[in-house]
Amino acid sequence: MLLQTSPTPTATRTHGPWAQRFHLMPQAGWLNDPNGLCQKDGTFHAYFQNSPDQVDGGLKHWGHATSRDLVRWEPDGVVLSPDTPYDAQGVYSGSAQVHDGRIWAFYTGNVKHASHEVAFDYVTSGRDANVLLATSDDGSHFGPKQLLLTPADYPAHLTCHVRDPKVFASPYAQGPAYLMLLGARAKGLDRAHDRGELLVFGSEDLTRWRLENQIVSPEPMGYMWECPDFLGLGTTSATSAENRCPQKEPLNLLSVSPQGLEGPEAGSNVYPSGYMAFAGSLVGAHELGRFHLWDGGFDFYAPQTFTAQDGRCILIGWMGMPDCPQHRNPTVSCGWQHCFTVPREVVTDGAQVFQRPAREFYDYRSSLWLGDGSLQVSGVPCFDLEIARIVDSQCSVTVAGGLTVSYDQTSHEIVVSFEDRLAESLGGGRGERRLAAPALTSLRILGDASSVEVFCNGGAQVFSSRYYPRSYSVQASAPKAAIRCWQLDV
Ligand code: FRU
């Protein structure tokens, strides 16, 4: 069936054919990490790393957008710029807390010193990473910046790489009221032995912070841990998978984006992002579980979570990848690059962790195509495809004629694969990604103008990828399974 798409809205026209409809994208320039995610008085606020004048990345600011429902985002331009000696080379990543009716934004002020006499390497010398705070009533206008931490506050065994404050209310009855995680790179005997770790600071008032703890993995996991986060799941229905009783004890997860991680758990991207089960206390003794990738796709890094006012744990990732020149993003010629993933609800059944598109997406489902075992839909860029009760993992979906999701019965892996791997093709040079799974029982794919997000087995495995179709189509085959595809009217 062919469905004519509606005329292109103005914003979409100026951003070219691959402008996203429901994924947060920059108004101009380059976007990377989600920052300062929060909800205040019902409105969702998302900030993001933004180089408004440099489409390939450069001096970082915080861009801002708001949403009433996590689906439609209103752009609000740049709200924090590098304009003090403490953040002169970048308003780097950080987080937010809603406190006393204001948004408190904590971020890393990046400072790079220049010298004619000394050759700085910017790893052990020449760089400062400060923690700054700025607060706002409305999320758009911030008051004066306050310097909270400088390198003098960090332990001496660290390099100059210490960043990405994640601030949250302490989950513990004892100890400080608020905690801040900072990602760090510790000095090795030589550079090859630098090691990622976390600092835990505590505070009673969100302004005075004291070092409480350091978290390292039993074995080294790469040379630097970026964008740390901490999630407690499963004790409320908002963070539990359906039909399971909430647990007494939360399943705590520590999330990090380690650089330099090697081995099978690191996946195939330049840098992975993942989580580890966390037992014990952030301010005391603890144990870390195995590292699991959040997302096995080509484009996913530096996710951040926040707790919505209804108690849901919402995760948003950067749908992009740093230091990855082999993937082309042809939106560059339209003056913008990268976007966020859709906001995802993170839930657990006590054993596994699942990610699902925010439930608000159901409200945007319109035209429906139904298939018994197979289905073909053409001309619909924004779609929500759902395949339930897949029999014997027999399922194959091809999007835009060249990106296929299937299950490899021999290796027991879910496979996401571009047929054509050339730079000018649908995937802009992207190839194939795989994630191990004992079976494929259900599949949901959210398609936007230039991205797909693939949720497998109820969201136990997820793949995110940008793609650049010339025409849109979905071809699904899953013998005896119920296939439904909705147009998303965003
Ligand atoms: C992760 C990251 C952060 C840093 C920011 C700078 O992608 O490197 O560690 O704060 O990006 O844009």
JSON list of C-alpha atoms and ligand atoms in Angstrom, two decimals, residues 32-33 49 60 92-93 163-164 226-227 301-302 318, ligand 1:
[
{"chain": "A", "resi": 32, "resn": "ASN", "atom": "CA", "xyz": [26.53, 15.14, 21.17]},
{"chain": "A", "resi": 33, "resn": "ASP", "atom": "CA", "xyz": [25.72, 14.02, 24.74]},
{"chain": "A", "resi": 49, "resn": "GLN", "atom": "CA", "xyz": [26.30, 19.27, 23.87]},
{"chain": "A", "resi": 60, "resn": "LYS", "atom": "CA", "xyz": [30.82, 23.02, 23.23]},
{"chain": "A", "resi": 92, "resn": "TYR", "atom": "CA", "xyz": [31.05, 20.10, 28.78]},
{"chain": "A", "resi": 93, "resn": "SER", "atom": "CA", "xyz": [28.58, 17.45, 29.87]},
{"chain": "A", "resi": 163, "resn": "ARG", "atom": "CA", "xyz": [34.34, 15.15, 34.03]},
{"chain": "A", "resi": 164, "resn": "ASP", "atom": "CA", "xyz": [30.61, 14.77, 33.49]},
{"chain": "A", "resi": 226, "resn": "GLU", "atom": "CA", "xyz": [32.88, 9.08, 30.62]},
{"chain": "A", "resi": 227, "resn": "CYS", "atom": "CA", "xyz": [29.33, 10.08, 31.52]},
{"chain": "A", "resi": 301, "resn": "TYR", "atom": "CA", "xyz": [26.94, 6.79, 23.17]},
{"chain": "A", "resi": 302, "resn": "ALA", "atom": "CA", "xyz": [26.94, 8.75, 26.44]},
{"chain": "A", "resi": 318, "resn": "TRP", "atom": "CA", "xyz": [23.32, 10.36, 21.85]},
{"chain": "B", "resi": 1, "resn": "FRU", "atom": "C1", "xyz": [31.36, 12.25, 25.81]},
{"chain": "B", "resi": 1, "resn": "FRU", "atom": "C2", "xyz": [32.18, 13.49, 26.09]},
{"chain": "B", "resi": 1, "resn": "FRU", "atom": "C3", "xyz": [32.14, 13.89, 27.56]},
{"chain": "B", "resi": 1, "resn": "FRU", "atom": "C4", "xyz": [32.44, 15.35, 27.53]},
{"chain": "B", "resi": 1, "resn": "FRU", "atom": "C5", "xyz": [31.71, 15.77, 26.28]},
{"chain": "B", "resi": 1, "resn": "FRU", "atom": "C6", "xyz": [32.33, 16.91, 25.52]},
{"chain": "B", "resi": 1, "resn": "FRU", "atom": "O1", "xyz": [30.93, 12.18, 24.50]},
{"chain": "B", "resi": 1, "resn": "FRU", "atom": "O2", "xyz": [33.53, 13.32, 25.67]},
{"chain": "B", "resi": 1, "resn": "FRU", "atom": "O3", "xyz": [33.02, 13.14, 28.38]},
{"chain": "B", "resi": 1, "resn": "FRU", "atom": "O4", "xyz": [32.00, 16.03, 28.65]},
{"chain": "B", "resi": 1, "resn": "FRU", "atom": "O5", "xyz": [31.66, 14.63, 25.44]},
{"chain": "B", "resi": 1, "resn": "FRU", "atom": "O6", "xyz": [31.52, 17.28, 24.45]}
]
